XYZ file of C-alpha atoms in Angstrom:
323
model
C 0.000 0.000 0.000
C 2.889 2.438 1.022
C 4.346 2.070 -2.563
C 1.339 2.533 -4.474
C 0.788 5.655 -2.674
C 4.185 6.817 -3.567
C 4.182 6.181 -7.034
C 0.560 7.858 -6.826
C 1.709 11.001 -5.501
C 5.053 10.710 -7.843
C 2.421 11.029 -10.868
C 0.127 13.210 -9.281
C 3.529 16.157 -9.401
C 4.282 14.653 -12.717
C 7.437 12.608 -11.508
C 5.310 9.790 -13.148
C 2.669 9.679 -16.395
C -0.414 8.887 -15.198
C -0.658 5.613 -16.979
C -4.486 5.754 -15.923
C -4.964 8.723 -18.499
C -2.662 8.550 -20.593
C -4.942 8.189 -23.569
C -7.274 10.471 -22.515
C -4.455 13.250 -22.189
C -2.028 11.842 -25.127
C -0.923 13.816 -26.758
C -1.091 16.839 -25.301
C 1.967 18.610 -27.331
C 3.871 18.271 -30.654
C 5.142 14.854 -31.375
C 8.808 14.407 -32.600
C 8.751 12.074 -35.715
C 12.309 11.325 -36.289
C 13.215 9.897 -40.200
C 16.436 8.362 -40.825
C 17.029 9.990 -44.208
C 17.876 13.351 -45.322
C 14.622 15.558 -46.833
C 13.258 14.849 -50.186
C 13.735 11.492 -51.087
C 10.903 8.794 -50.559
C 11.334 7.768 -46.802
C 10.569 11.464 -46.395
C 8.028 11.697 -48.381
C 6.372 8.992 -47.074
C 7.226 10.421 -43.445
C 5.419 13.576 -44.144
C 2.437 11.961 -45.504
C 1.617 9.649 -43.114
C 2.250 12.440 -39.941
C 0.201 14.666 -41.958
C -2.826 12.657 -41.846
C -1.833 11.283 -38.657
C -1.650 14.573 -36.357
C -5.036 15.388 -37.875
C -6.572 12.525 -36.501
C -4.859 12.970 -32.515
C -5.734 16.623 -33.106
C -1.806 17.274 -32.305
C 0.920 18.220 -34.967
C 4.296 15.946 -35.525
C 7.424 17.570 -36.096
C 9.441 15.589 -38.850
C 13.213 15.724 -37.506
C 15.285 14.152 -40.426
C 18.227 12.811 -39.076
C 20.561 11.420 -41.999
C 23.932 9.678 -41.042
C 25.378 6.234 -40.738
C 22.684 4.102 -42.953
C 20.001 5.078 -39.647
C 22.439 4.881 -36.688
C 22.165 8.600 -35.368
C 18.516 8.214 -35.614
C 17.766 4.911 -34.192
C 20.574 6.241 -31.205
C 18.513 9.612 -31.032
C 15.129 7.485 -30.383
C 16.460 5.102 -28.147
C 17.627 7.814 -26.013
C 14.345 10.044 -25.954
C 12.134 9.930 -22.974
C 9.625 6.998 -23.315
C 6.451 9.036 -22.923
C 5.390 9.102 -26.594
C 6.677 12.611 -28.023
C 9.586 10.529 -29.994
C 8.978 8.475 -32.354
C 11.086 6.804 -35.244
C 10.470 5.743 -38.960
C 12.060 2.704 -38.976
C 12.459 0.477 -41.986
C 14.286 -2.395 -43.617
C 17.917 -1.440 -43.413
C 17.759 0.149 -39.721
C 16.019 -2.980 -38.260
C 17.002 -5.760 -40.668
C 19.606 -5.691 -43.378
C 21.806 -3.318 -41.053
C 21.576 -5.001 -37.648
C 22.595 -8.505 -39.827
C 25.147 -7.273 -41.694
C 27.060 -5.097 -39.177
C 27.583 -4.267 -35.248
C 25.695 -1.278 -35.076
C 25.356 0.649 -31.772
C 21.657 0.061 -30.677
C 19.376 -3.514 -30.541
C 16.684 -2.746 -32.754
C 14.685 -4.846 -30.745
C 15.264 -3.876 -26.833
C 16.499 -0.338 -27.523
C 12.327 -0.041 -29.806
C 9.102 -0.182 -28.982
C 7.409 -1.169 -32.029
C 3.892 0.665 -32.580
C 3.158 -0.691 -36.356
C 3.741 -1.019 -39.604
C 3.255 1.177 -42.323
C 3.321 -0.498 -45.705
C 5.801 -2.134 -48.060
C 6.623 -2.043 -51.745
C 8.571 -5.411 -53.339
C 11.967 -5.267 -55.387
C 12.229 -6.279 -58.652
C 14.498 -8.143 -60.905
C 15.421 -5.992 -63.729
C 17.975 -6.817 -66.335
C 19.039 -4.785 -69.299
C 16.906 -4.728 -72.223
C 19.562 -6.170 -74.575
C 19.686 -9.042 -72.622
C 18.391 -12.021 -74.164
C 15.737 -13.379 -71.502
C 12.042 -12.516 -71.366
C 10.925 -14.459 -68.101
C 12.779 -15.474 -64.876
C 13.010 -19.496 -66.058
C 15.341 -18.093 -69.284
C 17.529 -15.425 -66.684
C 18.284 -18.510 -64.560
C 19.084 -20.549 -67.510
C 21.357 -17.946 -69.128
C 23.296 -17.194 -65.800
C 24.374 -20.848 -65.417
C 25.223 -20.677 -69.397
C 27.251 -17.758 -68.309
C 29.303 -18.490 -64.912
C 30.989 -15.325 -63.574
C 30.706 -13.766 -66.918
C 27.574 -11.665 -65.467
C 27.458 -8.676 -62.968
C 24.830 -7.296 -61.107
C 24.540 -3.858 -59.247
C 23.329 -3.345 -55.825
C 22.814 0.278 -53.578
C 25.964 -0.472 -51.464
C 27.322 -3.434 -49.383
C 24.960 -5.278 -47.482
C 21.980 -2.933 -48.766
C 18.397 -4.923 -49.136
C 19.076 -4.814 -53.294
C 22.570 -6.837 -52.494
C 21.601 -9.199 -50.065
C 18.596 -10.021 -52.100
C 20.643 -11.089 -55.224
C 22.705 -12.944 -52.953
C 19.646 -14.799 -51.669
C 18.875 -15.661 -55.635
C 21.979 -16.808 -56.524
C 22.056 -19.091 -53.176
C 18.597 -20.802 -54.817
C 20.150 -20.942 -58.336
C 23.518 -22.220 -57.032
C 25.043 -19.664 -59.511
C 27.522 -17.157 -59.541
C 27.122 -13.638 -60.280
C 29.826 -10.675 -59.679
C 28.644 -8.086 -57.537
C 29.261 -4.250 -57.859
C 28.232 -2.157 -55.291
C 27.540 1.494 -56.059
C 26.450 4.254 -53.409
C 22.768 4.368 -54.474
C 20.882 2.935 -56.481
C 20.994 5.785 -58.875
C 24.633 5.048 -59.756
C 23.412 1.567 -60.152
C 20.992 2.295 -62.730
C 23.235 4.185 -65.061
C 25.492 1.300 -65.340
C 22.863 -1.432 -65.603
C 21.039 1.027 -68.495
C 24.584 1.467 -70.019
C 25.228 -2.341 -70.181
C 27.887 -2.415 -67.609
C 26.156 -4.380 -65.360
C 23.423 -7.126 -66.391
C 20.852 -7.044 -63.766
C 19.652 -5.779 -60.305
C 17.100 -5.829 -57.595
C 15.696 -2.566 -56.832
C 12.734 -1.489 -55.333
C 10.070 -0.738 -57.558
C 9.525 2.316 -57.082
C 12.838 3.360 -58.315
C 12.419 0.861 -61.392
C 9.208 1.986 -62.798
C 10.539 5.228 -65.340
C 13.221 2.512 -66.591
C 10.859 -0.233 -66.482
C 8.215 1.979 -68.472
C 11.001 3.609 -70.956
C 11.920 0.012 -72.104
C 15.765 0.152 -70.925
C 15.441 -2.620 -68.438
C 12.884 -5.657 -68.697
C 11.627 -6.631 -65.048
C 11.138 -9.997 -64.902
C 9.596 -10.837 -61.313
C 8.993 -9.296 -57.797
C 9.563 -9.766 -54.455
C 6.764 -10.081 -51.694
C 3.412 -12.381 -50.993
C 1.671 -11.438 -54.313
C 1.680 -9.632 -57.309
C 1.595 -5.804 -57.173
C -1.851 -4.690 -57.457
C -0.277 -1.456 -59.996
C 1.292 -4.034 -61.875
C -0.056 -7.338 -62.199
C 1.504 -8.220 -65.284
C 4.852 -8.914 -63.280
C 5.091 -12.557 -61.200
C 6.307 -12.983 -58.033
C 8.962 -15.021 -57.588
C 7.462 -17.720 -55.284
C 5.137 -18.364 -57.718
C 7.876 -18.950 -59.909
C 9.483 -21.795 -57.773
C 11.726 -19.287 -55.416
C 10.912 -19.575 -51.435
C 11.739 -16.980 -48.840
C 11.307 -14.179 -51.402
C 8.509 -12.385 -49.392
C 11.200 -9.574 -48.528
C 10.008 -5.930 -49.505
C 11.146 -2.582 -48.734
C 9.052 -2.098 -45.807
C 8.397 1.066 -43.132
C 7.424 1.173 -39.860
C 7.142 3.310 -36.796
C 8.622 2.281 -33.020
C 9.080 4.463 -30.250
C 11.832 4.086 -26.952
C 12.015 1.265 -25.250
C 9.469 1.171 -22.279
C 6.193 2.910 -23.510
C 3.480 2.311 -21.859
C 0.916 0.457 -23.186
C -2.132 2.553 -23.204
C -0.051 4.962 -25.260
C 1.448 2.177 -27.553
C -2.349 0.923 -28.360
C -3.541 4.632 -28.639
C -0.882 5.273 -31.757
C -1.470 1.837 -32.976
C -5.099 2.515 -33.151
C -5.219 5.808 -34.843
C -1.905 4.712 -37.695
C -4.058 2.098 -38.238
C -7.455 4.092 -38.792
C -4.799 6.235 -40.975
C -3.700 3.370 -43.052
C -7.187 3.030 -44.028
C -7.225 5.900 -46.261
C -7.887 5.779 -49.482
C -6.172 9.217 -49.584
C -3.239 7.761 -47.985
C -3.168 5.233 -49.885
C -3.453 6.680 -52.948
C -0.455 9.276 -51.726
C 1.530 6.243 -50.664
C 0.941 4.449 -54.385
C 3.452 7.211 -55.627
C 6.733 5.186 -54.078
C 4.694 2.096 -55.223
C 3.663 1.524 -51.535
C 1.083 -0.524 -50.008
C 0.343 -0.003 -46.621
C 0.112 -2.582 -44.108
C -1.436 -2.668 -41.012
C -0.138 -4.625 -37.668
C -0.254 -4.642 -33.974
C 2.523 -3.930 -32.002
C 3.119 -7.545 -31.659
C 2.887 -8.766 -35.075
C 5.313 -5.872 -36.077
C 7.503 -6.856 -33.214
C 7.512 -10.475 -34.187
C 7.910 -9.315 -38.263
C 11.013 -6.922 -37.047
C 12.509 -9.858 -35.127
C 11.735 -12.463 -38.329
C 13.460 -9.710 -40.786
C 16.804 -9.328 -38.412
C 17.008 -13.581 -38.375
C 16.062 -13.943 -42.022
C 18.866 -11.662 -43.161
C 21.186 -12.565 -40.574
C 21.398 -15.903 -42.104
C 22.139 -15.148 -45.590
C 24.600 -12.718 -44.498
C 26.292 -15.433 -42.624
C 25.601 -18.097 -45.379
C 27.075 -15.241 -48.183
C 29.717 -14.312 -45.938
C 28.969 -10.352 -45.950
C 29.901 -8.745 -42.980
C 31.205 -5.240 -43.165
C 33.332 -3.011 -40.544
C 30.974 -0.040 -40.261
C-alpha cells in the first residue's frame, strides 16, 4: 500500500505519467517524428504523408526531424535515447532494423532499444535486367546465368543494402555465380545497368518503374506475398518456384524502449485508422507503396523475423562489413 501511494503522488507532481490517463491526455503537445534519411527522397516523403494525416486525426501536430547519417544509426541512437512518454517516435524500416543489424555491429538492438507501434506499408523489389539481354521471363535469366558463370554482374545500392543481399539470396537458390558491384545508391546503379555495364539488379520498384516503363530494363519478377496490385503483369517469384522471397522494402514506426501500453495501443489505433485511407493510400501508391497494417506484436515479431532472415544469408554469403 505504502508504494502505491508513492508512485501515486510521484504522478500526481508529474514525476510519473499517469498511466491511468494517458490516452485520454495523449498527446497533449507536438510529437517528434524522427526519419532516418535526409529531406526529399521517398522515406521522407512517405514520413510527411503519413504524420500529416496522422496529427489530424490525434488533433496534435508531428514535427518531422530528419536525421541522416550512418545508414540510420544517429537516428535509431537519437530514439532510443528520448524519454519513453510518446513525443519521440522513429520511422524505422528495412535497413535500420534488418539488413543493417545482420550485416554489421551497429550501436543500438533494434529490438530492446524499440518499442514497435506498427507497420506502415511495403513495396517489393524487382528483378530488372538490361533490355539487350536475351531473356524474357525469370526461367530463361536462370538458364542464361548458369550458361554464363561469372561472366555476369549485377549492381546493388551499397554493401549489405536490401538490393545486395537479395541477389545474394537468388543466386544461393540458383547455385550460380554472379559478380557483384556495389555502387552508393541505387541511382549510380541504374546508369550502369542502363549502359550495359552491369546485367541485372534488384531494386525497389519504385525506383524501377521510369526505366521499367522507358523500355531500358525488362523486369522480370517481384519480391513479396503477391503480385503488385499497380502491376499485375509482373510474377512474383514464389510463384515462380523461389521460397523466402517475401522480402520488400518495408516502413514502420517504433518508439523508446518502455512505452506504456495505453499509449502504444492509442498510436497503434489511430496509424491504423490512418492506413485506411484511401487518400493515404493513394499518396503512398506514388513510391509504389502498399500499406500494411499490424499490432505492435505482429510488427515486433515481423522486425525480429526480418533481423534472423537476413542474418542468415549474411552469414551463409559471408557479408559482414566493418561499419
Amino acid at each position: 500500500m505504502k508504494r502505491r501511494q508513492l508512485l501515486q503522488a510521484a504522478s500526481a507532481i508529474g514525476l510519473l505519467p499517469n498511466f491511468g490517463h494517458a490516452q485520454a491526455a495523449y498527446p497533449n503537445k507536438p510529437i517528434r517524428y524522427i526519419v532516418p534519411v535526409v529531406a526529399g527522397g521517398g522515406s521522407d516523403m512517405v514520413g510527411r504523408t503519413l504524420t500529416e494525416r496522422w496529427g489530424a486525426l490525434l488533433k496534435q501536430s508531428f514535427i518531422v526531424d530528419n536525421q541522416a547519417g550512418g545508414g540510420g544509426v544517429i537516428a535509431c541512437q537519437a530514439a532510443a535515447r528520448a524519454a519513453p512518454d510518446g513525443y519521440t517516435l522513429l520511422q524505422g524500416y528495412v535497413a535500420t532494423h534488418g539488413t543493417s543489424p545482420a550485416t554489421r555491429k551497429v550501436p543500438y538492438d533494434p529490438v530492446k532499444d524499440h518499442t514497435p507501434i506498427g507497420m506502415i506499408g511495403a513495396t517489393p523489389n524487382v528483378l530488372v535486367v538490361n533490355a539487350s539481354l536475351p531473356v524474357r521471363n525469370i526461367k530463361e535469366f536462370v538458364e542464361y546465368v548458369k550458361a554464363n558463370p561469372g561472366r555476369l554482374s549485377y549492381g546493388s545500392a551499397g554493401q549489405g543494402s536490401l538490393t545486395h543481399l537479395t541477389m545474394e539470396l537468388f543466386k544461393q537458390q540458383i547455385n550460380s555465380f554472379m559478380v557483384h558491384i556495389p555502387y552508393r545508391g541505387v541511382a549510380l546503379a541504374f546508369t550502369d545497368l542502363i549502359g550495359g555495364q552491369t546485367q541485372a539488379m534488384f531494386p525497389g520498384l519504385a525506383a524501377a518503374v521510369p526505366h521499367m516503363k522507358s523500355g531500358r530494363v525488362r523486369a522480370l519478377a517481384v519480391t513479396g506475398p503477391k503480385r503488385h496490385s499497380q502491376y499485375k503483369d509482373i510474377p512474383t517469384l514464389e510463384e515462380s518456384g523461389f521460397t523466402g522471397f517475401d522480402a520488400q522494402q518495408w516502413y514502420g514506426v517504433v518508439g523508446p524502449a518502455g512505452m506504456p501500453a495505453p499509449i502504444v495501443k492509442h498510436l497503434n489505433d489511430t496509424l491504423s485508422t490512418v492506413l485506411k485511407s484511401p487518400d493515404l493510400r493513394e499518396k503512398l501508391s506514388i513510391e509504389a507503396i502498399e500499406p500494411i497494417t499490424m499490432t505492435p506484436d505482429e510488427f515486433g515479431a515481423f522486425i525480429k523475423a526480418e533481423i534472423v532472415r537476413w542474418t542468415a544469408i549474411a552469414k551463409a554469403r559471408n557479408i559482414q562489413l566493418d561499419n
